[in-house]
Coordinates of N, CA and C in Angstrom, one line a residue:
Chain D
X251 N 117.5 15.4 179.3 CA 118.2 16.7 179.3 C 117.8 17.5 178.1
X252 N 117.5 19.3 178.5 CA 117.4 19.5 177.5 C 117.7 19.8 176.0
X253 N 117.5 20.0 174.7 CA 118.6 19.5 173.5 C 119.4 21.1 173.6
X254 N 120.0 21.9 173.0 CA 120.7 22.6 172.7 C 120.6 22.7 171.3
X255 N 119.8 23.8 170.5 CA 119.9 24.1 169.3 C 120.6 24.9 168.7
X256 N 121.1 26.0 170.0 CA 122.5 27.0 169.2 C 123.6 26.1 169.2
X257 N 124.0 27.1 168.1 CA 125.3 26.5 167.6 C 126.5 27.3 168.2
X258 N 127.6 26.8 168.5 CA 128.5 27.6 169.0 C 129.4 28.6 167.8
X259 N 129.6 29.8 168.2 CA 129.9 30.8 167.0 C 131.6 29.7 166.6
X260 N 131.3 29.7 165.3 CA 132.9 29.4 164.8 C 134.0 30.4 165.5
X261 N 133.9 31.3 165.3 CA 135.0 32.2 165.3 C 135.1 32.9 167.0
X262 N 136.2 33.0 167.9 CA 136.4 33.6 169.2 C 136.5 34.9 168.7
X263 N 136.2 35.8 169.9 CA 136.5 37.3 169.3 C 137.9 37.9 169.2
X264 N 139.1 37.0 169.5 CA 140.3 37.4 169.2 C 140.8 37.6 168.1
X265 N 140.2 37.1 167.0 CA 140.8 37.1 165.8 C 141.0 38.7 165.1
X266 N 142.1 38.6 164.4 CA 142.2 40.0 164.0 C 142.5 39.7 162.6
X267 N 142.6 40.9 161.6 CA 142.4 40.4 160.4 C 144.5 40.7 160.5
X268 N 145.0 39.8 159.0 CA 146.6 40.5 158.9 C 147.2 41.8 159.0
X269 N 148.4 41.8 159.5 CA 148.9 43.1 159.7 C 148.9 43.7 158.5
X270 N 149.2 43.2 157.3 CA 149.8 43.6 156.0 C 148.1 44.3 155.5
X271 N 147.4 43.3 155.6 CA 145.9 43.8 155.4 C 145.8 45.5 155.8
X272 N 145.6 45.4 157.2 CA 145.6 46.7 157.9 C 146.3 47.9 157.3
X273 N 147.8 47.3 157.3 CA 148.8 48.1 156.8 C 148.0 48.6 155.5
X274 N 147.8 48.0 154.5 CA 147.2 48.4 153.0 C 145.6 49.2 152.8
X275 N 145.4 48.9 153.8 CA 144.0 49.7 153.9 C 144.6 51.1 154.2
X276 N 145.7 51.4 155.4 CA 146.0 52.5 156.2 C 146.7 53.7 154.8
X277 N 147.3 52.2 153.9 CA 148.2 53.2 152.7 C 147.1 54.0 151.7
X278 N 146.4 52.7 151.3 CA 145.5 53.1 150.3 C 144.5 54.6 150.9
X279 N 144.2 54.4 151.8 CA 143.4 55.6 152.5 C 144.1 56.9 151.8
X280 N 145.8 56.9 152.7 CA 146.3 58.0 152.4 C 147.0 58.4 151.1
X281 N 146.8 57.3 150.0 CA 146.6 57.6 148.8 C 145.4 57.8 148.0
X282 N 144.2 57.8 148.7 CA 142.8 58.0 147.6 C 142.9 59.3 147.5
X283 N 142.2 59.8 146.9 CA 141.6 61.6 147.0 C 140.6 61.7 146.0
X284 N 139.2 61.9 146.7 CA 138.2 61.5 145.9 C 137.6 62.9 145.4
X285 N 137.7 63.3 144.1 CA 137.3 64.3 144.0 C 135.6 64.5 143.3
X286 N 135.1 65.9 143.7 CA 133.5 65.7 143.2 C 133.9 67.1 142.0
X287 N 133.4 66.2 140.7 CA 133.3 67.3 139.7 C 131.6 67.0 139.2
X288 N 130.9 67.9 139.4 CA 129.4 68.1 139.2 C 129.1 66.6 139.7
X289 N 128.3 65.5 139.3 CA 127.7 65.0 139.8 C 128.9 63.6 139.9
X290 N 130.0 63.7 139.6 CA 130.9 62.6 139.4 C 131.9 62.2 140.4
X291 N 132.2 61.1 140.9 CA 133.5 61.1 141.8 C 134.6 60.7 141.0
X292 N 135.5 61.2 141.3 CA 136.7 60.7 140.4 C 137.4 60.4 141.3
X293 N 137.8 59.3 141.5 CA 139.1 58.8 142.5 C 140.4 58.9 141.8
X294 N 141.2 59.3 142.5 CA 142.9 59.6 142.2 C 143.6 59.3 143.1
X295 N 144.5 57.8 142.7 CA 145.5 57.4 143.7 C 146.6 57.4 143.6
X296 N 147.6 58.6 144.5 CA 148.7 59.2 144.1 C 149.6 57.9 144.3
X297 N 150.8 58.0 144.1 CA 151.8 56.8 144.0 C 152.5 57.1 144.9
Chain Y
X68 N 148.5 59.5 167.3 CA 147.4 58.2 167.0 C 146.3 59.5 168.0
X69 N 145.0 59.3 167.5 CA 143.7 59.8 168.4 C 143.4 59.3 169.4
X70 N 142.8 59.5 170.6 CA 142.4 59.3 171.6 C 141.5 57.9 171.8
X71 N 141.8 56.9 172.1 CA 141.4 55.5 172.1 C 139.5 55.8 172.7
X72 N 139.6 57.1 173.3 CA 138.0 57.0 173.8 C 137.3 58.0 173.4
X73 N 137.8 58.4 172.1 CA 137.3 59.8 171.3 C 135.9 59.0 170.3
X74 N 134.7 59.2 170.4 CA 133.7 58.6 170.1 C 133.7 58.5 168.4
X75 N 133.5 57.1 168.0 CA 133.2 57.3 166.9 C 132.7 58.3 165.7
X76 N 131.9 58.9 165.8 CA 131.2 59.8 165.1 C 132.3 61.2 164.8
X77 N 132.4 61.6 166.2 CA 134.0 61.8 165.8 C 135.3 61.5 165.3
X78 N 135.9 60.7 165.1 CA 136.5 60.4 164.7 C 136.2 59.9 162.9
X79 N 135.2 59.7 163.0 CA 134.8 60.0 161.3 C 134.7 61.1 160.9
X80 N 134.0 61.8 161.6 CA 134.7 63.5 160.7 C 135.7 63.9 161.1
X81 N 136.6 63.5 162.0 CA 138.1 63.8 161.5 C 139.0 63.2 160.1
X82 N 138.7 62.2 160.4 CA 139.1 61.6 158.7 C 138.3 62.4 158.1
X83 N 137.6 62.2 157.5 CA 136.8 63.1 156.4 C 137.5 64.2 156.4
X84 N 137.7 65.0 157.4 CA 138.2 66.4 157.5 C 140.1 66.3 157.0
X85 N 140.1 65.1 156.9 CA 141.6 64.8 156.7 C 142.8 64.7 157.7
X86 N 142.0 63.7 158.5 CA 143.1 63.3 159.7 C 143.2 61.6 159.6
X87 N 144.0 60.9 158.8 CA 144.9 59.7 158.5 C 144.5 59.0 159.9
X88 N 144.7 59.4 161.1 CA 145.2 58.7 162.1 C 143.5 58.3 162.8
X89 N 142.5 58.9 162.6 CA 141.4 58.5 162.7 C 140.6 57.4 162.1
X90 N 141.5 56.9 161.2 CA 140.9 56.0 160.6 C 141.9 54.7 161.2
X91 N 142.8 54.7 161.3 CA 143.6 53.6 162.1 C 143.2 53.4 163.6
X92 N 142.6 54.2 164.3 CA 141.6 54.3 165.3 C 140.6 53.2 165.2
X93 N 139.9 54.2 164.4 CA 138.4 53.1 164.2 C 138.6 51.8 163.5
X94 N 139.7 51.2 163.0 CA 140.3 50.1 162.7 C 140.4 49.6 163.8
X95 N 141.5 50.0 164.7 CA 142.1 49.3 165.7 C 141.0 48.9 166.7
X96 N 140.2 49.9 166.5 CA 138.8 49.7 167.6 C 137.8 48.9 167.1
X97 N 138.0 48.1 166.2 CA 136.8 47.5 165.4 C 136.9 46.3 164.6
X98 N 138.3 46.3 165.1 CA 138.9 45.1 163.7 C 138.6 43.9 164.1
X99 N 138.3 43.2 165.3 CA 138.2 41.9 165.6 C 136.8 41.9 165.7
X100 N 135.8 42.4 165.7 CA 134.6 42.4 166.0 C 134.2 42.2 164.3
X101 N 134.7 43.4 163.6 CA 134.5 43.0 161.8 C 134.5 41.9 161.4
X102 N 136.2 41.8 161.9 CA 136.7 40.2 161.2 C 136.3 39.1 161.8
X103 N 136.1 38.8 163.2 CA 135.5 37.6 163.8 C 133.8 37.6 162.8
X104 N 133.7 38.8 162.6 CA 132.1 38.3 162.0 C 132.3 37.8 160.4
X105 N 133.1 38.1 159.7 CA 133.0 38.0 158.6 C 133.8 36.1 158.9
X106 N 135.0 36.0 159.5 CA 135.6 34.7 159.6 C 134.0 33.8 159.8
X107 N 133.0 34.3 160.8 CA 132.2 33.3 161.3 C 131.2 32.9 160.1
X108 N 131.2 33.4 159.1 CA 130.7 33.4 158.2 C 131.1 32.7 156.6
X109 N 132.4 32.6 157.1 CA 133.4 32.7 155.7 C 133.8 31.4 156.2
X110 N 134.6 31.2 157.6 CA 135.5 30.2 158.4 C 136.6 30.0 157.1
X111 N 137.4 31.2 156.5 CA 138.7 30.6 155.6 C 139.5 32.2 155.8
X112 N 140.4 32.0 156.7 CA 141.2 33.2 157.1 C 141.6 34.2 155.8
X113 N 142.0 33.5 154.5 CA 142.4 34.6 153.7 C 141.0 35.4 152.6
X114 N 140.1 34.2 152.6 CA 139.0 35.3 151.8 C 138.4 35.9 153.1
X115 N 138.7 35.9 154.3 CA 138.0 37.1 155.3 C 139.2 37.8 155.2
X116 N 140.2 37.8 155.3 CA 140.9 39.2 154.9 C 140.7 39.3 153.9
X117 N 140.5 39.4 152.5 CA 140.3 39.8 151.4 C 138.7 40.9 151.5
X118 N 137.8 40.4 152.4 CA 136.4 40.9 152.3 C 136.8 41.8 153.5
X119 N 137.4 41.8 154.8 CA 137.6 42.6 155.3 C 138.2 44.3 154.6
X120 N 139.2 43.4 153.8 CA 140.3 44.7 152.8 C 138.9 45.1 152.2
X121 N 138.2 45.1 151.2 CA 137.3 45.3 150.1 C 135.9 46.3 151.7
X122 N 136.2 45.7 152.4 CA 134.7 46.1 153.4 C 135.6 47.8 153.6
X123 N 136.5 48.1 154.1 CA 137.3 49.2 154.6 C 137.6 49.9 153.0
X124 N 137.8 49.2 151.8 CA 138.2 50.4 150.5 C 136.9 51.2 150.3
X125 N 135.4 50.6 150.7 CA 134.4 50.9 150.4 C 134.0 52.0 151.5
X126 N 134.3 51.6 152.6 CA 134.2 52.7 153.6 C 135.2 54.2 153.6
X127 N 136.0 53.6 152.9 CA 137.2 54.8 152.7 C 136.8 55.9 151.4
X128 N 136.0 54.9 149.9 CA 135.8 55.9 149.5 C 134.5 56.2 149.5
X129 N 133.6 56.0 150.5 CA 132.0 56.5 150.9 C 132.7 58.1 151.5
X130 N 133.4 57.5 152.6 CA 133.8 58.8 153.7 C 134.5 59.9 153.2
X131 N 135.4 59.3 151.9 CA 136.2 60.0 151.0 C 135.5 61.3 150.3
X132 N 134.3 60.5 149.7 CA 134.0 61.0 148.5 C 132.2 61.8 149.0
X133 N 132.2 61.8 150.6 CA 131.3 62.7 151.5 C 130.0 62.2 151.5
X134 N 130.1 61.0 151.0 CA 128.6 60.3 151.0 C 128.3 59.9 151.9
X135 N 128.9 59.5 153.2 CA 128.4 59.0 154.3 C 127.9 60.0 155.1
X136 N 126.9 59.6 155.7 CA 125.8 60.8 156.3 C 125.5 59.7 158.1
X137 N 126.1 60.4 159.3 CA 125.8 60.3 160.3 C 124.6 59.4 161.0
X138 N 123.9 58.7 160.1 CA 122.0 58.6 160.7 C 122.5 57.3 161.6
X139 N 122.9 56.0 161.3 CA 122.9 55.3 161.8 C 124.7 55.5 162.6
X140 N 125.2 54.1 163.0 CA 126.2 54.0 164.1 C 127.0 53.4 163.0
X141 N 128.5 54.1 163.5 CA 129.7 53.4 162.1 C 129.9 51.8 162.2
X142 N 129.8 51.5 163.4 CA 130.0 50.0 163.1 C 129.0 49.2 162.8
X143 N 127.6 49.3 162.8 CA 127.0 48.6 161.9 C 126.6 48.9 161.0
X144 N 127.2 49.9 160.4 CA 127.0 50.4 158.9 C 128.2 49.8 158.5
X145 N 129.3 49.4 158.9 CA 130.2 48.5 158.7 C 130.4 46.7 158.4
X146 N 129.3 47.1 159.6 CA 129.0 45.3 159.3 C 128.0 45.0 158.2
X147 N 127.3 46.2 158.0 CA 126.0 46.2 157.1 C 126.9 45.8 155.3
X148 N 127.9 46.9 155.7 CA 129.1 46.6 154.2 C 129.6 45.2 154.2
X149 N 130.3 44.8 155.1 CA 131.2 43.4 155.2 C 129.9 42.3 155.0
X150 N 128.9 42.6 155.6 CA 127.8 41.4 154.9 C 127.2 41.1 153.7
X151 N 127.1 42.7 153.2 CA 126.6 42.1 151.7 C 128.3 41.9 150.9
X152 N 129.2 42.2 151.1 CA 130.6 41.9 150.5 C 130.5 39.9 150.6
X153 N 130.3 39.7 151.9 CA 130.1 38.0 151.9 C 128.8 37.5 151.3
X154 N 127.4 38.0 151.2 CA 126.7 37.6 150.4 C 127.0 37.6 148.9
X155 N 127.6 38.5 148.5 CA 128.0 38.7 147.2 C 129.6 37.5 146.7
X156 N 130.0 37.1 148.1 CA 130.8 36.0 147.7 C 130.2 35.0 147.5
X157 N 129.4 34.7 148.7 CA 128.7 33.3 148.2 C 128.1 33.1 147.2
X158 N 127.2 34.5 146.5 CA 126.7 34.8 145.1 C 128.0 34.0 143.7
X159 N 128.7 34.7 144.2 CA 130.2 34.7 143.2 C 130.6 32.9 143.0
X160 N 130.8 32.1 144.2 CA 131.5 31.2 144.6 C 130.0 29.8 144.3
X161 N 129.1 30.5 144.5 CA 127.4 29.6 144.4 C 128.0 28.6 145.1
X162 N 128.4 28.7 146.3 CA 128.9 27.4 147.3 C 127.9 27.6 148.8
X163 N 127.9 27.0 148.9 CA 127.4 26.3 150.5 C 128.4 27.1 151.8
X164 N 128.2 27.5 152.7 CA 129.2 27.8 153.6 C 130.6 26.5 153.9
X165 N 131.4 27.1 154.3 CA 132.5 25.1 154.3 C 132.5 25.5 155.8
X166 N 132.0 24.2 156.3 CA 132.6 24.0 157.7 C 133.5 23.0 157.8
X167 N 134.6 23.7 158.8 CA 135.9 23.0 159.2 C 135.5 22.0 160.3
X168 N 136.2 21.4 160.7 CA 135.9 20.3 161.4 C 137.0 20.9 162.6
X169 N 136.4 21.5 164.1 CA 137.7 22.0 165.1 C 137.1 21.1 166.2
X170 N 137.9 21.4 167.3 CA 137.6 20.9 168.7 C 135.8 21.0 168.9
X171 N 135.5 22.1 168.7 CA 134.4 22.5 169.7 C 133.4 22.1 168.4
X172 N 133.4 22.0 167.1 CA 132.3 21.7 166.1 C 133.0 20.7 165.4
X173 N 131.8 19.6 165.0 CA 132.3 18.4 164.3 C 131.2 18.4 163.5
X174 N 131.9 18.1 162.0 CA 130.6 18.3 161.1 C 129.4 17.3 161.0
X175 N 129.9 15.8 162.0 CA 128.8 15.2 162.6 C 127.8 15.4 163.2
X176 N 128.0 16.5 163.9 CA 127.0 17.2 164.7 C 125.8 17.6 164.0
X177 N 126.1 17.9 162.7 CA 125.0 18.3 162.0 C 124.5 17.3 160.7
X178 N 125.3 16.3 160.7 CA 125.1 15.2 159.5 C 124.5 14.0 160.6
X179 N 123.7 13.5 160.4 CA 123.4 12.3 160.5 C 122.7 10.7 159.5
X180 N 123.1 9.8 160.2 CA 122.9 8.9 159.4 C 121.4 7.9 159.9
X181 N 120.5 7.8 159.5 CA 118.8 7.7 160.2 C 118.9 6.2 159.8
X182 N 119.4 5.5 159.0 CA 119.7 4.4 158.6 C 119.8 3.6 159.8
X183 N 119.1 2.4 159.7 CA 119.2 1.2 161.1 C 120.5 0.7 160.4
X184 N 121.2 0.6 162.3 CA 122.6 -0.6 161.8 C 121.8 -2.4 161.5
X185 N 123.1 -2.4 161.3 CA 122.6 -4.2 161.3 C 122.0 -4.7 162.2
X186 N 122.6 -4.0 163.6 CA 121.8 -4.9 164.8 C 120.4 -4.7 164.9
X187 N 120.3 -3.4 164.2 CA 118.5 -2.6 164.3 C 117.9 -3.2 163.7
X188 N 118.6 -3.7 162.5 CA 117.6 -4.1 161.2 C 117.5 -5.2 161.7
X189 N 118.6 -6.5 162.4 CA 117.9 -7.6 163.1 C 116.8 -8.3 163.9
X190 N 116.9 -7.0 164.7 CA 116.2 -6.7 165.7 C 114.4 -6.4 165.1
X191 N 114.4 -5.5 164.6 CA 113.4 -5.4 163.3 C 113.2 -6.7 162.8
X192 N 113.4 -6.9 162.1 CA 113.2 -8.5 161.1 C 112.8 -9.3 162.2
X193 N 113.5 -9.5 163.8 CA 112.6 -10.6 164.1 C 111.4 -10.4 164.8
X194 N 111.2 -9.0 165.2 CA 110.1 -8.5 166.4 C 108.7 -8.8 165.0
X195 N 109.4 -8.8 163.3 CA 108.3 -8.8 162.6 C 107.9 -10.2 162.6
X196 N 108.8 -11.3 162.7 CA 109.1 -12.8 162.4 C 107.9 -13.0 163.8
X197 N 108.4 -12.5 164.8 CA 107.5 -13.1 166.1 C 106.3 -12.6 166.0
X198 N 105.7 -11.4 165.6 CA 104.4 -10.8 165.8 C 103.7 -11.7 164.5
X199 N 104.0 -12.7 163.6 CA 103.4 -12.9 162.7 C 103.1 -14.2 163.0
X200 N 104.2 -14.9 164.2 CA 103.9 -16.6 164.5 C 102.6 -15.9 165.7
X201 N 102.7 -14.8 166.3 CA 101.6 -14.6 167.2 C 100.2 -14.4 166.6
X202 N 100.1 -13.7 165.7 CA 99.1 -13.5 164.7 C 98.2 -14.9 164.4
X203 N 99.5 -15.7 163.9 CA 99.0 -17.0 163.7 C 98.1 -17.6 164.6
X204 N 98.2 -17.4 165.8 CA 97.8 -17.8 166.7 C 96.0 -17.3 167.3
X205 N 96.0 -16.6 166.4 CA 94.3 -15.8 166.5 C 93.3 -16.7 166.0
X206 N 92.6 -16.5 166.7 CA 91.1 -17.6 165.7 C 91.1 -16.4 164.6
X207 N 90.4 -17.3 163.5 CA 90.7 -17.3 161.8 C 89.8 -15.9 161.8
X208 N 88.4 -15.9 162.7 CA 88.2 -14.6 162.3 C 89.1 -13.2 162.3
X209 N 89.3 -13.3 163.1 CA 90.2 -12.1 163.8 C 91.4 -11.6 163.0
X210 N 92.5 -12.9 162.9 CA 93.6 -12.9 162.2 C 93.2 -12.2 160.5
X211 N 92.1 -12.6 160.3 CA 91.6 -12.4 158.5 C 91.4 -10.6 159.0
X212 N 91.0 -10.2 159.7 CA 90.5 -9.2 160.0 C 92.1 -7.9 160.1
X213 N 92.4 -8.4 161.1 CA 93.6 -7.9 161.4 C 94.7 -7.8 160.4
X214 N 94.7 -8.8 159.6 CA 95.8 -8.8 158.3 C 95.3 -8.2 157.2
X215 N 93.7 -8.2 157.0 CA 93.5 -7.4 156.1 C 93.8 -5.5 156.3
X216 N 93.5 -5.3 157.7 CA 93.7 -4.0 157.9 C 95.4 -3.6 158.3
X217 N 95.9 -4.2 159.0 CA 97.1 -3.9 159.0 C 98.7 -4.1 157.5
X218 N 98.3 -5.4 157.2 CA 99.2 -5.5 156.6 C 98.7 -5.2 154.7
X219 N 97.6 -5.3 154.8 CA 96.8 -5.2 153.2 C 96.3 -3.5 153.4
X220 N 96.3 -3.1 154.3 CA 96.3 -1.7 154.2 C 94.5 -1.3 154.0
X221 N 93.8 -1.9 154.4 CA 92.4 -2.1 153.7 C 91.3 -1.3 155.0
X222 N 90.4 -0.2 154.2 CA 89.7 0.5 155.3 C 88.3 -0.6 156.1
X223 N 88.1 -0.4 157.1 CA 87.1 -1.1 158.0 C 85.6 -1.3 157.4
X224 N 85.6 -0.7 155.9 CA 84.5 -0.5 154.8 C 84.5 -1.9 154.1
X225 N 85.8 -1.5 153.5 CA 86.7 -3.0 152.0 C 86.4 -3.9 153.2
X226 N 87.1 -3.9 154.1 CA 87.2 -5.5 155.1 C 85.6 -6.2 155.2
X227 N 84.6 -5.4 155.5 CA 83.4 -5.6 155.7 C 82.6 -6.2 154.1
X228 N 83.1 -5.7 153.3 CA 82.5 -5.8 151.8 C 83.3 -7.3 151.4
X229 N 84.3 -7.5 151.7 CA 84.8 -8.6 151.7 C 84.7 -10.0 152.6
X230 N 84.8 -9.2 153.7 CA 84.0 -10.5 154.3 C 82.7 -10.8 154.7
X231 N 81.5 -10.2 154.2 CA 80.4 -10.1 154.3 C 79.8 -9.9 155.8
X232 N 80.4 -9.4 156.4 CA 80.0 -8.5 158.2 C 79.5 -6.8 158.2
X233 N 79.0 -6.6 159.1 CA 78.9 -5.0 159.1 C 80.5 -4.6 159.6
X234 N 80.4 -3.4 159.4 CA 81.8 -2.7 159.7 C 81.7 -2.6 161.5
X235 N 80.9 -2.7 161.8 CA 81.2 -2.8 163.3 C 81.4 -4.4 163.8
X236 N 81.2 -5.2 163.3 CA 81.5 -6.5 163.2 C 83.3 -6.4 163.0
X237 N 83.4 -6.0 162.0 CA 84.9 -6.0 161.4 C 85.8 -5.3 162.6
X238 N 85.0 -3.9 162.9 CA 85.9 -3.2 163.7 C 86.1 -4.4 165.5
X239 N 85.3 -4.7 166.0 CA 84.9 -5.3 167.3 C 85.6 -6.7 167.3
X240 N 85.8 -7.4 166.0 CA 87.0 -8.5 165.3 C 88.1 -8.2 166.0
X241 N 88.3 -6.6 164.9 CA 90.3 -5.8 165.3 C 90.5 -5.8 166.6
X242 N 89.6 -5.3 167.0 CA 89.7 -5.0 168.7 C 89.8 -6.2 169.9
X243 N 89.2 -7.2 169.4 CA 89.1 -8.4 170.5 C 90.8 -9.3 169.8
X244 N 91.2 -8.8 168.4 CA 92.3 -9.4 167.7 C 93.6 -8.2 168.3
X245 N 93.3 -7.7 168.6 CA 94.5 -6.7 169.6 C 94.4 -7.2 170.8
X246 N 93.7 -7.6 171.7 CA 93.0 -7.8 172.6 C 93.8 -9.1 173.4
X247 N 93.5 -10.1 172.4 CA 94.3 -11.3 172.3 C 95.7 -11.2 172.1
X248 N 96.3 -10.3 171.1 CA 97.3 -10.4 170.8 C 98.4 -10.0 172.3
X249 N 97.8 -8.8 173.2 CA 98.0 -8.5 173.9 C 98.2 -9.9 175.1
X250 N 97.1 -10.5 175.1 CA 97.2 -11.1 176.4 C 98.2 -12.4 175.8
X251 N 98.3 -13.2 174.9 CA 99.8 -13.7 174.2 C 100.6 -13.1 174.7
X252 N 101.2 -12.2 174.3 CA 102.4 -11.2 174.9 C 102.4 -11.7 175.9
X253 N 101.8 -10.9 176.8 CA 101.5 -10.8 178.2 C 102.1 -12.6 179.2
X254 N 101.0 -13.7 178.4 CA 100.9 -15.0 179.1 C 102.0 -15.3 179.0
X255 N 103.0 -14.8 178.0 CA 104.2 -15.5 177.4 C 105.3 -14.9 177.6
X256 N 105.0 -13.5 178.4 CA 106.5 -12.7 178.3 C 107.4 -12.1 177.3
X257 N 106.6 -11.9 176.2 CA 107.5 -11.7 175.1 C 107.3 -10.2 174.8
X258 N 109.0 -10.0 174.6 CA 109.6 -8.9 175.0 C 109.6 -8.4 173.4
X259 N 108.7 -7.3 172.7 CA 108.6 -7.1 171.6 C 109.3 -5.4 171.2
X260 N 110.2 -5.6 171.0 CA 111.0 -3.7 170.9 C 111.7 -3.6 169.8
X261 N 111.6 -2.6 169.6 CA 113.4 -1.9 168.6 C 113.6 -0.7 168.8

């Protein structure tokens, strides 16, 4: 028989990352505000 | 929330343009395909959310801060981030990837042990024990011939300088000393394997 050299992927495509994760990316977004002063970004993250 | 079939590219210049809900979009449309890659890579649920979180702050302030430029497709300019984020862990951690041990992968699969068990090594030890009482059994030229080249390791040149023959003497010895050894076997049935 022939051998099989792939490997089966670890991970199924169901996996999702945590809600709380999600959640914090979603906050953080709507708290950045990336401002451009001449060649600089300044990030400001409101509270 | 934005239209689940409103095309990527879109939906990036709405965030940019300042629409919050466009980016929970391209999350929700992308998140298992990110994360299953970074898990397949990581296989430890909390540092792939951790590199997932860090892959999306980076994309938020690229898109934030107007540096992202349209050329390629958002999701593997996405995966392009979440992979150097995990190369830079394994940089960080100077570890080996860990494999878990599940149903469908066993880390035997990829370990093995080449080492003869005992029964091999017995088995060995005697197929050497019998091929040496057979040996014995050679006229004296042959056997001198044969043991000097097999088991003394000696080229068909040294054999000849030693025992005062030409080398086609020596070699036509080996040959008629295989020859015999073969028809032994043969006369006698002896089952020689490992």
């Amino acid at each position: 028989m022939a051998k099989i050299y792939s490997k089966k992927a670890l991970a199924s495509k169901d996996l999702k990352p945590k809600k709380e994760v999600v959640s914090f990316i979603l906050n953080y977004s709507q708290a950045l505000t990336v401002v451009k002063i001449e060649d600089k970004d300044f990030e400001i993250i409101a509270n | 929330m934005a239209d689940l079939h409103t095309p990527d590219a879109l939906l990036v210049k709405n965030y940019v343009e300042g629409n919050e809900n466009a980016l929970a979009t391209l999350i929700k449309r992308h998140e298992s395909k990110i994360y299953g890659f970074i898990y397949s890579k990581i296989a430890d649920r909390d540092i792939s959310n951790d590199i997932f979180q860090d892959t999306f702050i980076k994309v938020i302030k690229t898109l934030k801060g107007n540096s992202y430029n349209e050329e390629g497709k958002f999701l593997p300019w996405v995966m392009r981030i979440s992979h150097n984020l995990i190369v830079d862990h394994f940089r960080k951690t100077k570890k080996m990837p860990m494999y878990r041990e599940t149903e469908e992968f066993s880390i035997f699969s990829i370990m093995s042990d080449d080492s003869l068990t005992i029964e091999g090594k017995m088995i060995v030890d005697q197929v050497e024990l019998d091929l040496k009482k057979l040996i014995e059994e050679l006229p004296e030229d042959q056997k001198e011939v044969l043991v000097m080249r097999m088991y003394q390791d000696m080229s068909f040149k040294e054999i000849s300088e030693i025992t005062g023959v030409s080398i086609n003497t020596a070699l036509g010895r080996m040959r008629y000393a295989l020859m015999n050894l073969r028809k032994i076997i043969e006369k006698h049935q002896i089952i020689l394997t490992n």
